[in-house]
PDB file of C-alpha atoms and ligand atoms in Angstrom:
ATOM      1  CA  MET A   8       3.755  24.710 -11.601  1.00  0.00           C
ATOM      2  CA  GLU A   9       1.900  21.456 -11.712  1.00  0.00           C
ATOM      3  CA  VAL A  10       3.023  19.151 -14.483  1.00  0.00           C
ATOM      4  CA  SER A  11       0.036  17.407 -15.985  1.00  0.00           C
ATOM      5  CA  PHE A  12      -0.098  14.335 -18.187  1.00  0.00           C
ATOM      6  CA  MET A  13      -3.007  12.487 -19.634  1.00  0.00           C
ATOM      7  CA  ALA A  14      -4.157   9.046 -20.578  1.00  0.00           C
ATOM      8  CA  THR A  15      -1.980   7.037 -22.923  1.00  0.00           C
ATOM      9  CA  LEU A  16      -3.650   4.455 -25.134  1.00  0.00           C
ATOM     10  CA  SER A  17      -1.759   1.440 -26.400  1.00  0.00           C
ATOM     11  CA  ILE A  18      -2.750  -1.239 -28.913  1.00  0.00           C
ATOM     12  CA  PRO A  19      -0.205  -3.943 -28.036  1.00  0.00           C
ATOM     13  CA  ASP A  20      -1.073  -6.231 -30.977  1.00  0.00           C
ATOM     14  CA  GLU A  21      -0.236  -3.410 -33.373  1.00  0.00           C
ATOM     15  CA  LYS A  22       2.667  -2.066 -31.314  1.00  0.00           C
ATOM     16  CA  LYS A  23       0.929   1.288 -31.502  1.00  0.00           C
ATOM     17  CA  THR A  24       0.704   3.988 -28.829  1.00  0.00           C
ATOM     18  CA  LEU A  25      -1.489   7.082 -28.864  1.00  0.00           C
ATOM     19  CA  SER A  26      -0.833   9.986 -26.524  1.00  0.00           C
ATOM     20  CA  GLU A  27      -2.541  12.917 -28.254  1.00  0.00           C
ATOM     21  CA  PHE A  28      -5.810  13.825 -26.566  1.00  0.00           C
ATOM     22  CA  VAL A  29      -7.941  13.854 -29.709  1.00  0.00           C
ATOM     23  CA  GLU A  30      -6.510  10.558 -30.974  1.00  0.00           C
ATOM     24  CA  VAL A  31      -7.031   8.858 -27.611  1.00  0.00           C
ATOM     25  CA  ARG A  32     -10.544  10.233 -27.265  1.00  0.00           C
ATOM     26  CA  THR A  33     -11.495   9.263 -30.817  1.00  0.00           C
ATOM     27  CA  HIS A  34     -10.205   5.717 -30.502  1.00  0.00           C
ATOM     28  CA  LEU A  35     -11.967   5.244 -27.165  1.00  0.00           C
ATOM     29  CA  ALA A  36     -15.176   6.715 -28.571  1.00  0.00           C
ATOM     30  CA  SER A  37     -15.075   4.062 -31.322  1.00  0.00           C
ATOM     31  CA  MET A  38     -15.316   1.535 -28.480  1.00  0.00           C
ATOM     32  CA  ARG A  39     -18.168   3.508 -26.823  1.00  0.00           C
ATOM     33  CA  ILE A  40     -15.864   4.609 -23.998  1.00  0.00           C
ATOM     34  CA  ASP A  41     -16.060   8.244 -22.932  1.00  0.00           C
ATOM     35  CA  TYR A  42     -12.829   9.967 -22.068  1.00  0.00           C
ATOM     36  CA  GLU A  43     -12.553  13.503 -20.700  1.00  0.00           C
ATOM     37  CA  ARG A  44      -9.866  15.654 -19.158  1.00  0.00           C
ATOM     38  CA  TRP A  45     -11.237  17.683 -16.289  1.00  0.00           C
ATOM     39  CA  LYS A  46      -9.073  20.755 -16.527  1.00  0.00           C
ATOM     40  CA  PRO A  47      -8.495  22.843 -14.678  1.00  0.00           C
ATOM     41  CA  ALA A  48      -8.874  20.237 -11.976  1.00  0.00           C
ATOM     42  CA  HIS A  49      -9.970  21.478  -8.594  1.00  0.00           C
ATOM     43  CA  GLU A  50      -7.323  21.882  -5.960  1.00  0.00           C
ATOM     44  CA  VAL A  51      -7.634  19.290  -3.227  1.00  0.00           C
ATOM     45  CA  ALA A  52      -5.086  18.847  -0.469  1.00  0.00           C
ATOM     46  CA  ALA A  53      -3.172  15.561  -0.375  1.00  0.00           C
ATOM     47  CA  GLY A  54      -4.926  14.654   2.860  1.00  0.00           C
ATOM     48  CA  ALA A  55      -8.387  15.839   1.842  1.00  0.00           C
ATOM     49  CA  SER A  56     -11.260  13.687   3.060  1.00  0.00           C
ATOM     50  CA  PRO A  57     -13.616  11.952   0.641  1.00  0.00           C
ATOM     51  CA  THR A  58     -16.299  14.461   1.625  1.00  0.00           C
ATOM     52  CA  GLU A  59     -14.030  17.375   0.727  1.00  0.00           C
ATOM     53  CA  ILE A  60     -13.121  15.785  -2.603  1.00  0.00           C
ATOM     54  CA  LEU A  61     -16.745  15.110  -3.518  1.00  0.00           C
ATOM     55  CA  ALA A  62     -17.626  18.691  -2.567  1.00  0.00           C
ATOM     56  CA  ALA A  63     -14.815  20.117  -4.713  1.00  0.00           C
ATOM     57  CA  TYR A  64     -15.941  18.124  -7.746  1.00  0.00           C
ATOM     58  CA  ALA A  65     -19.664  18.488  -7.117  1.00  0.00           C
ATOM     59  CA  PRO A  66     -20.394  20.348 -10.385  1.00  0.00           C
ATOM     60  CA  GLU A  67     -18.739  17.642 -12.518  1.00  0.00           C
ATOM     61  CA  ILE A  68     -20.321  14.855 -10.486  1.00  0.00           C
ATOM     62  CA  GLU A  69     -23.773  16.398 -10.882  1.00  0.00           C
ATOM     63  CA  ARG A  70     -23.272  16.723 -14.638  1.00  0.00           C
ATOM     64  CA  LEU A  71     -22.264  13.055 -14.938  1.00  0.00           C
ATOM     65  CA  LYS A  72     -25.180  11.969 -12.778  1.00  0.00           C
ATOM     66  CA  ALA A  73     -27.548  13.804 -15.094  1.00  0.00           C
ATOM     67  CA  GLN A  74     -25.909  12.305 -18.202  1.00  0.00           C
ATOM     68  CA  GLY A  75     -25.569   8.717 -17.055  1.00  0.00           C
ATOM     69  CA  GLY A  76     -28.222   8.193 -14.422  1.00  0.00           C
ATOM     70  CA  TYR A  77     -25.658   7.758 -11.667  1.00  0.00           C
ATOM     71  CA  VAL A  78     -27.089   8.131  -8.204  1.00  0.00           C
ATOM     72  CA  THR A  79     -24.119   7.862  -5.873  1.00  0.00           C
ATOM     73  CA  ALA A  80     -20.463   8.818  -5.850  1.00  0.00           C
ATOM     74  CA  ASP A  81     -17.634   7.836  -3.557  1.00  0.00           C
ATOM     75  CA  VAL A  82     -13.850   8.049  -3.350  1.00  0.00           C
ATOM     76  CA  ILE A  83     -11.583   5.025  -3.502  1.00  0.00           C
ATOM     77  CA  ASP A  84      -8.180   5.544  -1.938  1.00  0.00           C
ATOM     78  CA  VAL A  85      -5.558   2.843  -2.350  1.00  0.00           C
ATOM     79  CA  THR A  86      -1.935   2.853  -1.238  1.00  0.00           C
ATOM     80  CA  PRO A  87       0.681   0.083  -0.980  1.00  0.00           C
ATOM     81  CA  GLN A  88      -0.272  -0.120   2.716  1.00  0.00           C
ATOM     82  CA  THR A  89      -3.976  -0.735   2.106  1.00  0.00           C
ATOM     83  CA  PRO A  90      -4.950  -3.922   3.989  1.00  0.00           C
ATOM     84  CA  GLY A  91      -5.966  -6.712   1.638  1.00  0.00           C
ATOM     85  CA  LEU A  92      -4.633  -4.848  -1.387  1.00  0.00           C
ATOM     86  CA  GLU A  93      -3.586  -7.983  -3.294  1.00  0.00           C
ATOM     87  CA  ALA A  94      -6.965  -9.623  -2.801  1.00  0.00           C
ATOM     88  CA  MET A  95      -8.682  -6.423  -3.914  1.00  0.00           C
ATOM     89  CA  LEU A  96      -6.535  -6.129  -7.029  1.00  0.00           C
ATOM     90  CA  ASN A  97      -7.022  -9.784  -7.873  1.00  0.00           C
ATOM     91  CA  ARG A  98     -10.768  -9.239  -8.103  1.00  0.00           C
ATOM     92  CA  PHE A  99     -10.302  -6.883 -11.032  1.00  0.00           C
ATOM     93  CA  ASN A 100      -7.152  -7.941 -12.877  1.00  0.00           C
ATOM     94  CA  SER A 101      -8.741 -10.707 -14.916  1.00  0.00           C
ATOM     95  CA  GLU A 102     -11.251 -10.125 -17.681  1.00  0.00           C
ATOM     96  CA  HIS A 103     -14.727  -9.267 -16.439  1.00  0.00           C
ATOM     97  CA  TRP A 104     -17.732  -7.092 -17.013  1.00  0.00           C
ATOM     98  CA  HIS A 105     -20.286  -5.343 -14.810  1.00  0.00           C
ATOM     99  CA  ASP A 106     -24.016  -4.786 -15.049  1.00  0.00           C
ATOM    100  CA  GLU A 107     -23.357  -1.078 -14.729  1.00  0.00           C
ATOM    101  CA  ASP A 108     -20.954   1.490 -16.120  1.00  0.00           C
ATOM    102  CA  GLU A 109     -17.492   1.762 -14.601  1.00  0.00           C
ATOM    103  CA  VAL A 110     -16.866   5.493 -14.126  1.00  0.00           C
ATOM    104  CA  ARG A 111     -13.594   6.727 -12.687  1.00  0.00           C
ATOM    105  CA  PHE A 112     -12.128  10.178 -12.282  1.00  0.00           C
ATOM    106  CA  ILE A 113      -8.493   9.943 -11.203  1.00  0.00           C
ATOM    107  CA  ILE A 114      -7.365  12.406  -8.565  1.00  0.00           C
ATOM    108  CA  GLU A 115      -4.003  10.932  -7.699  1.00  0.00           C
ATOM    109  CA  GLY A 116      -1.883   7.968  -8.738  1.00  0.00           C
ATOM    110  CA  ARG A 117      -2.216   5.863 -11.861  1.00  0.00           C
ATOM    111  CA  GLY A 118      -3.805   2.699 -13.147  1.00  0.00           C
ATOM    112  CA  ILE A 119      -4.106   0.729 -16.356  1.00  0.00           C
ATOM    113  CA  PHE A 120      -7.344  -0.516 -17.883  1.00  0.00           C
ATOM    114  CA  HIS A 121      -7.344  -3.118 -20.605  1.00  0.00           C
ATOM    115  CA  ILE A 122     -10.426  -3.129 -22.814  1.00  0.00           C
ATOM    116  CA  HIS A 123     -11.324  -6.125 -24.991  1.00  0.00           C
ATOM    117  CA  PRO A 124     -13.836  -5.029 -27.604  1.00  0.00           C
ATOM    118  CA  ARG A 125     -16.164  -7.643 -29.122  1.00  0.00           C
ATOM    119  CA  GLU A 126     -14.589  -6.704 -32.454  1.00  0.00           C
ATOM    120  CA  GLY A 127     -11.144  -5.213 -32.790  1.00  0.00           C
ATOM    121  CA  LYS A 128      -7.915  -5.264 -30.856  1.00  0.00           C
ATOM    122  CA  VAL A 129      -7.375  -5.135 -27.103  1.00  0.00           C
ATOM    123  CA  VAL A 130      -6.290  -1.688 -25.960  1.00  0.00           C
ATOM    124  CA  SER A 131      -4.701  -0.545 -22.734  1.00  0.00           C
ATOM    125  CA  ILE A 132      -5.325   2.875 -21.240  1.00  0.00           C
ATOM    126  CA  THR A 133      -3.010   4.235 -18.585  1.00  0.00           C
ATOM    127  CA  VAL A 134      -4.992   6.792 -16.594  1.00  0.00           C
ATOM    128  CA  GLU A 135      -3.544   9.560 -14.464  1.00  0.00           C
ATOM    129  CA  ALA A 136      -4.709  12.518 -12.394  1.00  0.00           C
ATOM    130  CA  GLY A 137      -7.276  14.555 -14.317  1.00  0.00           C
ATOM    131  CA  ASP A 138      -8.529  11.659 -16.467  1.00  0.00           C
ATOM    132  CA  LEU A 139     -12.182  10.663 -16.515  1.00  0.00           C
ATOM    133  CA  LEU A 140     -13.056   7.313 -18.043  1.00  0.00           C
ATOM    134  CA  ARG A 141     -16.538   5.939 -18.512  1.00  0.00           C
ATOM    135  CA  VAL A 142     -16.636   2.260 -19.502  1.00  0.00           C
ATOM    136  CA  PRO A 143     -20.158   1.154 -20.459  1.00  0.00           C
ATOM    137  CA  ARG A 144     -21.841  -1.748 -18.729  1.00  0.00           C
ATOM    138  CA  GLY A 145     -21.108  -5.086 -20.361  1.00  0.00           C
ATOM    139  CA  THR A 146     -17.677  -4.059 -21.662  1.00  0.00           C
ATOM    140  CA  TRP A 147     -15.029  -6.758 -21.215  1.00  0.00           C
ATOM    141  CA  HIS A 148     -12.124  -5.241 -19.311  1.00  0.00           C
ATOM    142  CA  TRP A 149      -9.594  -5.671 -16.528  1.00  0.00           C
ATOM    143  CA  PHE A 150      -7.647  -3.280 -14.317  1.00  0.00           C
ATOM    144  CA  ASP A 151      -4.220  -3.115 -12.664  1.00  0.00           C
ATOM    145  CA  LEU A 152      -2.448  -0.509 -10.597  1.00  0.00           C
ATOM    146  CA  CYS A 153       0.892   0.818 -11.816  1.00  0.00           C
ATOM    147  CA  GLU A 154       4.131  -0.009 -10.035  1.00  0.00           C
ATOM    148  CA  GLU A 155       3.720   2.676  -7.362  1.00  0.00           C
ATOM    149  CA  ARG A 156       0.426   1.033  -6.357  1.00  0.00           C
ATOM    150  CA  ARG A 157      -1.340   4.279  -5.688  1.00  0.00           C
ATOM    151  CA  ILE A 158      -4.705   5.469  -6.857  1.00  0.00           C
ATOM    152  CA  ARG A 159      -7.288   7.866  -5.562  1.00  0.00           C
ATOM    153  CA  ALA A 160     -10.384   8.195  -7.683  1.00  0.00           C
ATOM    154  CA  ILE A 161     -13.994   9.294  -7.660  1.00  0.00           C
ATOM    155  CA  ARG A 162     -16.388   6.499  -8.610  1.00  0.00           C
ATOM    156  CA  LEU A 163     -19.961   6.933  -9.757  1.00  0.00           C
ATOM    157  CA  PHE A 164     -22.638   4.272  -9.540  1.00  0.00           C
ATOM    158  CA  GLN A 165     -26.088   3.719 -11.022  1.00  0.00           C
ATOM    159  CA  ASP A 166     -26.677   0.961  -8.520  1.00  0.00           C
ATOM    160  CA  LYS A 167     -23.947  -0.506  -6.388  1.00  0.00           C
ATOM    161  CA  THR A 168     -25.379  -3.986  -6.718  1.00  0.00           C
ATOM    162  CA  GLY A 169     -24.336  -3.877 -10.382  1.00  0.00           C
ATOM    163  CA  TRP A 170     -20.721  -3.474  -9.378  1.00  0.00           C
ATOM    164  CA  THR A 171     -20.062  -7.201  -8.840  1.00  0.00           C
ATOM    165  CA  PRO A 172     -17.628  -8.439 -11.506  1.00  0.00           C
ATOM    166  CA  HIS A 173     -18.714 -11.206 -13.864  1.00  0.00           C
ATOM    167  CA  TYR A 174     -15.649 -13.078 -15.079  1.00  0.00           C
ATOM    168  CA  THR A 175     -15.318 -14.211 -18.678  1.00  0.00           C
ATOM    169  CA  GLU A 176     -12.535 -16.682 -17.800  1.00  0.00           C
ATOM    170  CA  SER A 177     -11.359 -16.262 -21.393  1.00  0.00           C
ATOM    171  CA  GLY A 178      -7.691 -16.102 -20.398  1.00  0.00           C
ATOM    172  CA  VAL A 179      -7.227 -13.197 -22.808  1.00  0.00           C
ATOM    173  CA  ASP A 180      -5.921 -11.023 -19.960  1.00  0.00           C
ATOM    174  CA  ARG A 181      -2.923 -13.318 -19.533  1.00  0.00           C
ATOM    175  CA  GLY A 182      -1.637 -12.327 -22.953  1.00  0.00           C
ATOM    176  CA  TYR A 183      -1.055  -8.712 -21.951  1.00  0.00           C
ATOM    177  CA  GLU A 184       1.493  -7.300 -19.539  1.00  0.00           C
ATOM    178  CA  PRO A 185       0.087  -4.566 -17.281  1.00  0.00           C
ATOM    179  CA  VAL A 186       2.818  -2.142 -18.289  1.00  0.00           C
ATOM    180  CA  CYS A 187       1.813   1.407 -17.478  1.00  0.00           C
ATOM    181  CA  PHE A 188       2.823   4.152 -19.836  1.00  0.00           C
ATOM    182  CA  GLY A 189       3.869   7.376 -18.255  1.00  0.00           C
ATOM    183  CA  PRO A 190       6.248  10.305 -18.173  1.00  0.00           C
ATOM    184  CA  SER A 191       9.308   8.073 -18.206  1.00  0.00           C
ATOM    185  CA  TYR A 192       8.276   6.802 -21.643  1.00  0.00           C
ATOM    186  CA  PHE A 193       7.715  10.305 -22.980  1.00  0.00           C
ATOM    187  CA  PRO A 194      10.306  12.571 -21.373  1.00  0.00           C
ATOM    188  CA  GLY A 195       9.427  15.401 -23.755  1.00  0.00           C
ATOM    189  CA  ARG A 196       5.788  15.502 -22.696  1.00  0.00           C
ATOM    190  CA  ALA A 197       6.598  17.316 -19.482  1.00  0.00           C
ATOM    191  CA  ASN A 198       6.959  20.468 -21.558  1.00  0.00           C
ATOM    192  CA  LEU A 199       3.660  20.161 -23.392  1.00  0.00           C
ATOM    193  CA  SER A 200       1.297  21.110 -20.648  1.00  0.00           C
TER     194      SER A 200
HETATM  195 FE1  LIG B  25     -14.325  -3.558 -13.665  1.00  0.00          FE
END
């Protein structure tokens, strides 16, 4: 049986961690970030092509397109062997924003988003397979992979030209360790789903 986890939200400045779905969703909603669990997720083979993945998730992708005005979807697939991985990660691991929404549905692997609201505390969100996150355009954020350096995710775009990061150069990102939360932090969670 597949063991499934979900996003964990942390507020480092308050030493607070949320791992209940409703709590995580509510806190993210207060920052205008949509969070969904797509369950049951569609079965896709480990070696499935991007085309097969997009076909499997076509109903969800079409719904999001209708909701958010997204016009294209693709699959990003990153492993520790991906050429230029460090350079790619370094584009996104300091605080920035985009002129369009950042929409990610995680199929495999993990990552950690930090969100810096205009008012309120920085939060981190560790996302895992089955998590959909929609970060509105203009939101200050940064992203890191977790230690296994693996992520496979569907991305949706309103216009790919809006995807270029604009850096705040605030330095705020340097105050937060990209520590991913996960099963090892919550050994009991394996029994909950
Ligand atoms: Fe981004």
